[in-house]
Coordinates of C-alpha atoms in Angstrom, one line a residue:
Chain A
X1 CA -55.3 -14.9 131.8
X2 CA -52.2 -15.7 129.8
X3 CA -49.2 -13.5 130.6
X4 CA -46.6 -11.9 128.1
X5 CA -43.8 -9.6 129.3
X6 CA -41.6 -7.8 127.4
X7 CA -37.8 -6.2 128.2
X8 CA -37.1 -3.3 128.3
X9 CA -40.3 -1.4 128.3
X10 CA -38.3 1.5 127.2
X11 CA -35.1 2.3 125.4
X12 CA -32.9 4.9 124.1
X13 CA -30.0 4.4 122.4
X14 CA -27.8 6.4 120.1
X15 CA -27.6 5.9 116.3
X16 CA -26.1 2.9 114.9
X17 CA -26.0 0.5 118.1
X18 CA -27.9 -2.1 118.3
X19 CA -30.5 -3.0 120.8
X20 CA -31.8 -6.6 121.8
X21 CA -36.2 -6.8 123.2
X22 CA -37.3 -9.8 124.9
X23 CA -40.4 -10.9 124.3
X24 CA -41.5 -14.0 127.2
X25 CA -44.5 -16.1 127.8
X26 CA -44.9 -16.1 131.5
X27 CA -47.2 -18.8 132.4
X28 CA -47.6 -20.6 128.4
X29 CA -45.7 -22.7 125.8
X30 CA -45.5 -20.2 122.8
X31 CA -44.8 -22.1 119.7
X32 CA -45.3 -18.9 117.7
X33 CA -44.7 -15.2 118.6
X34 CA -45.5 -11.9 116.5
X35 CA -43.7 -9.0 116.4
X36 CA -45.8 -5.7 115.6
X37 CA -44.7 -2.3 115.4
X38 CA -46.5 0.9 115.9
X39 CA -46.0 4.5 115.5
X40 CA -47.9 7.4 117.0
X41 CA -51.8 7.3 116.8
X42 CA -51.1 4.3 114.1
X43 CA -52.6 1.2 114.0
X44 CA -50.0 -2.6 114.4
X45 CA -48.1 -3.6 111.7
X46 CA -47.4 -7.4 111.7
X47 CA -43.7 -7.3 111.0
X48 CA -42.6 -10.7 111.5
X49 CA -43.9 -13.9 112.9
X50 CA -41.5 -16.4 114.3
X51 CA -41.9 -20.2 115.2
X52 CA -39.9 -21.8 117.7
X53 CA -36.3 -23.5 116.5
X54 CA -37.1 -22.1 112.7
X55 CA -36.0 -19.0 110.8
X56 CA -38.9 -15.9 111.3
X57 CA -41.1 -15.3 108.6
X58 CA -40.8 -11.3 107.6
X59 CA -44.1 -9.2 106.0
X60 CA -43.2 -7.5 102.5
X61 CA -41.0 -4.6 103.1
X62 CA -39.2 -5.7 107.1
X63 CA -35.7 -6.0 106.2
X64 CA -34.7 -9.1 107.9
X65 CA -30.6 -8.3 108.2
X66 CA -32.1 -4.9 109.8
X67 CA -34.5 -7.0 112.6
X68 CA -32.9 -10.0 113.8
X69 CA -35.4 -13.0 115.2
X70 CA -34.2 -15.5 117.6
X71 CA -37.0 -18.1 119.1
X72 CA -34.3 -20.3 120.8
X73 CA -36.9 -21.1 123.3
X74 CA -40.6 -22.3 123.6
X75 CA -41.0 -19.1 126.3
X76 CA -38.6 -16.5 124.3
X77 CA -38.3 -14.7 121.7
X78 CA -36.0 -11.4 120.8
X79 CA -36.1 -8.9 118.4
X80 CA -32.8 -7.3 117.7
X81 CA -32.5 -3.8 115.8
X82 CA -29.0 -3.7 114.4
X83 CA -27.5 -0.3 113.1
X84 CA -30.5 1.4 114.8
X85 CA -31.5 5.0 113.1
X86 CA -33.5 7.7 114.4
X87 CA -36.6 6.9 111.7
X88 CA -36.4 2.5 113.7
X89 CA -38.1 4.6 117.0
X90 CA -41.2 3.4 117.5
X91 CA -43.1 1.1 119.8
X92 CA -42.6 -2.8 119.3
X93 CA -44.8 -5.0 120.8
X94 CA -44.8 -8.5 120.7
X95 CA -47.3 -11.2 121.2
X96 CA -47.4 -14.9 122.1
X97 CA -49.9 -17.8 120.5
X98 CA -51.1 -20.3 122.9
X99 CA -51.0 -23.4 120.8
X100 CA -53.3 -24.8 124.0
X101 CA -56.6 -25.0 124.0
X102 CA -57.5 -21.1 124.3
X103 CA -55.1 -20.7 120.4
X104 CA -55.4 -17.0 120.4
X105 CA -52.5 -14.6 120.7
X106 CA -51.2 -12.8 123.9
X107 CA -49.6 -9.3 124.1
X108 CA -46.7 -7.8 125.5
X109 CA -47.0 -4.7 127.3
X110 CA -44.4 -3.1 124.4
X111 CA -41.4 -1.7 124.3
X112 CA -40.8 2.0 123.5
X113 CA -37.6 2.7 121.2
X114 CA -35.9 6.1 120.9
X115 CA -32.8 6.9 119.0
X116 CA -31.1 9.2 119.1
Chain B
X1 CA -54.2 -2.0 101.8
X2 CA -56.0 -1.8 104.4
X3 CA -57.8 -5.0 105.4
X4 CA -60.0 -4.0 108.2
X5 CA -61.3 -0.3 107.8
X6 CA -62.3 1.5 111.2
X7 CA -64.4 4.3 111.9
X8 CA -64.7 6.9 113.3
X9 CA -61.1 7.8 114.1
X10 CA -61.7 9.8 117.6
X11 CA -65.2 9.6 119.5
X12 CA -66.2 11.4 122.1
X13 CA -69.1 10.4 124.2
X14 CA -70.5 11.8 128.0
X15 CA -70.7 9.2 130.6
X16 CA -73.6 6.9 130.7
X17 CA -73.9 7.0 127.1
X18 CA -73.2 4.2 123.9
X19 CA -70.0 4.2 122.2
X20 CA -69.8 2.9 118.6
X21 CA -67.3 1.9 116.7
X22 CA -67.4 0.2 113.1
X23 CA -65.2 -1.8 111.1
X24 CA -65.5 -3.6 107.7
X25 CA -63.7 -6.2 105.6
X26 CA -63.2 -7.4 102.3
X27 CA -61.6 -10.9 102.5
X28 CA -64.9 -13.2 103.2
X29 CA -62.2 -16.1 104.2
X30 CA -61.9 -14.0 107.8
X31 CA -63.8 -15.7 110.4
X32 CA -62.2 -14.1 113.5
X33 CA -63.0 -10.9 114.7
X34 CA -61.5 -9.5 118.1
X35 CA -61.6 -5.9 119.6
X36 CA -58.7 -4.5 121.4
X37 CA -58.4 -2.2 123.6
X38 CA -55.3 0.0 124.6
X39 CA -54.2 2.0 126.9
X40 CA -51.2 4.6 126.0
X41 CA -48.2 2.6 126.5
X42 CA -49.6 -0.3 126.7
X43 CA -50.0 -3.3 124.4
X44 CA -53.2 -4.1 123.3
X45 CA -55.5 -6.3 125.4
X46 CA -58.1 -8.8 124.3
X47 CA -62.2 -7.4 124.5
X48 CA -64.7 -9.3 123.1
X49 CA -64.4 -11.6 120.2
X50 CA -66.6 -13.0 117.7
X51 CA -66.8 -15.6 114.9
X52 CA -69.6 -15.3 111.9
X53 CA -71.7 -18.0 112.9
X54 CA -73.6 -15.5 115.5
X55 CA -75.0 -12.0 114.4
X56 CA -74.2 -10.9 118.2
X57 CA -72.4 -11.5 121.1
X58 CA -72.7 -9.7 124.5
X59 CA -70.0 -9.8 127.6
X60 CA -71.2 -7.2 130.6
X61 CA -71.3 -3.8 128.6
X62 CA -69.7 -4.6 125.7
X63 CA -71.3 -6.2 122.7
X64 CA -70.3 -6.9 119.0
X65 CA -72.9 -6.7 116.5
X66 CA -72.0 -9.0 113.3
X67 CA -73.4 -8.6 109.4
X68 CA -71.8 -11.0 107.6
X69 CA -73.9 -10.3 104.2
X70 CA -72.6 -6.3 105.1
X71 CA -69.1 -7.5 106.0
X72 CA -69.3 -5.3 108.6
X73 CA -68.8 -5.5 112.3
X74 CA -69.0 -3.3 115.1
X75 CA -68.6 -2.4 118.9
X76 CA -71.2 -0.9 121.4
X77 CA -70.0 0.3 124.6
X78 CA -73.1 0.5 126.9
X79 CA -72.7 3.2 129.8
X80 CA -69.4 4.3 128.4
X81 CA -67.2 5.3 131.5
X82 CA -64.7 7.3 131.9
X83 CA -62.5 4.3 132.3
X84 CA -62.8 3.3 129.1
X85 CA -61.1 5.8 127.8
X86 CA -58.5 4.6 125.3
X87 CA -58.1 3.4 121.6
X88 CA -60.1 0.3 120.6
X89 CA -58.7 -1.7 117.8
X90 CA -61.1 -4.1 116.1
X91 CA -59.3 -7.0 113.8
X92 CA -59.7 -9.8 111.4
X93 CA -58.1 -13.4 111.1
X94 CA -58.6 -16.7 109.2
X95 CA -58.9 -19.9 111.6
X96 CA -58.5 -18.0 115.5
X97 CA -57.2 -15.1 117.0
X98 CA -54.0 -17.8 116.9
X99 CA -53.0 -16.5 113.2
X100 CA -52.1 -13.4 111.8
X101 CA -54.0 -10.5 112.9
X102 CA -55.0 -7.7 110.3
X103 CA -56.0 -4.6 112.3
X104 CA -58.0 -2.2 111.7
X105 CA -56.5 2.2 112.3
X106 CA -58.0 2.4 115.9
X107 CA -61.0 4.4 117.4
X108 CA -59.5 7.2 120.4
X109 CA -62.5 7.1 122.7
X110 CA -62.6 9.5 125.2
X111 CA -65.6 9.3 127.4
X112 CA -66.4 12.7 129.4
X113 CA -67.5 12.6 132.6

């Protein structure tokens, strides 16, 4: 099946830095990827979906300045948390859509977030 | 809101028996329902999917059971093992699994041995 890695798989950083999370299609073209988030024993929240050379679509209440969304490529995408806080730690995952034949989404293995 | 409703939230069930897990929905213009399942830090992986044109579909020892009239799907694990142990996620999209996924709170299945 299709492949979708994700780096790092784990993070900690101290408040206010910023830290970059790759999101790749190994083995795919992804014209669209989704970025989720999830805390503890919660279900995924779509926060953002983002098409390949065009500015990421946010859901109601993702602060866009706060997660920055780059899909420079048809295989990448990042999510970038600037001025990270202790209440950003969570667990993002992404997810890639195989505009092939199969069109379903792919997902990462996630990436867990603690700050300090 | 919630889009796709889940239940139960934990379910425990010995080895060799069924699991069940249901979910519902409200927007009738969904026509994509997949199950997840998850493994603790892990990202979700795809089950079993299933589109409302069939009541039912079946892949080794999991099956979906579909009411569309209920708006209510669910999941049956037959044989539960101890493998399967981890949270199951069902969902709900418009067009394919390819759009925006609403997902339902998640089932925690342990399975005892």
């Amino acid at each position: 099946g299709a492949v979708v890695s994700q780096h790092p798989s784990r993070v900690i950083c101290k408040s206010g830095t910023s830290v970059k999370i790759e999101c790749r299609s190994l083995d795919f073209q992804a014209t669209t990827m989704f970025w989720y988030r999830q805390f503890p024993k919660q279900s995924l929240m779509l926060m953002a979906t983002s098409n390949e050379g065009s500015k990421a679509t946010y859901e109601q209440g993702v602060e866009k300045d706060k997660f920055l969304i780059n899909h420079a490529s048809l295989t990448l995408s990042t999510l970038t948390v600037t001025s990270a806080h202790p209440e950003d730690s969570s667990f993002y995952i992404c997810s890639a859509r195989d505009g092939g034949a199969r069109k379903t989404q792919y997902f990462g293995p996630g990436t867990r977030l603690l700050v300090l | 809101q919630q889009q796709v409703k889940q239940s139960p939230q934990s379910l425990i069930v010995q080895k060799g028996g069924i699991s069940i897990i249901n979910c519902a929905y409200e927007n009738t213009a969904f026509d994509y329902f997949p199950w997840y399942q998850q493994f603790p830090g892990k990202g979700p992986a795809l089950l079993i999917a299933i589109r409302p044109d069939v009541s039912e579909k079946k892949e080794g020892r999991f099956t979906i059971s579909f009411n569309k009239s209920a708006k209510q799907f669910s999941l049956h694990i037959m044989d539960s093992q101890p493998g399967d142990s981890a949270t199951y996620f069902c969902a709900a999209s418009i067009g394919t699994g390819a759009n925006n996924l609403f997902f339902g709170t998640g089932t925690r299945l342990t399975v005892i041995p």
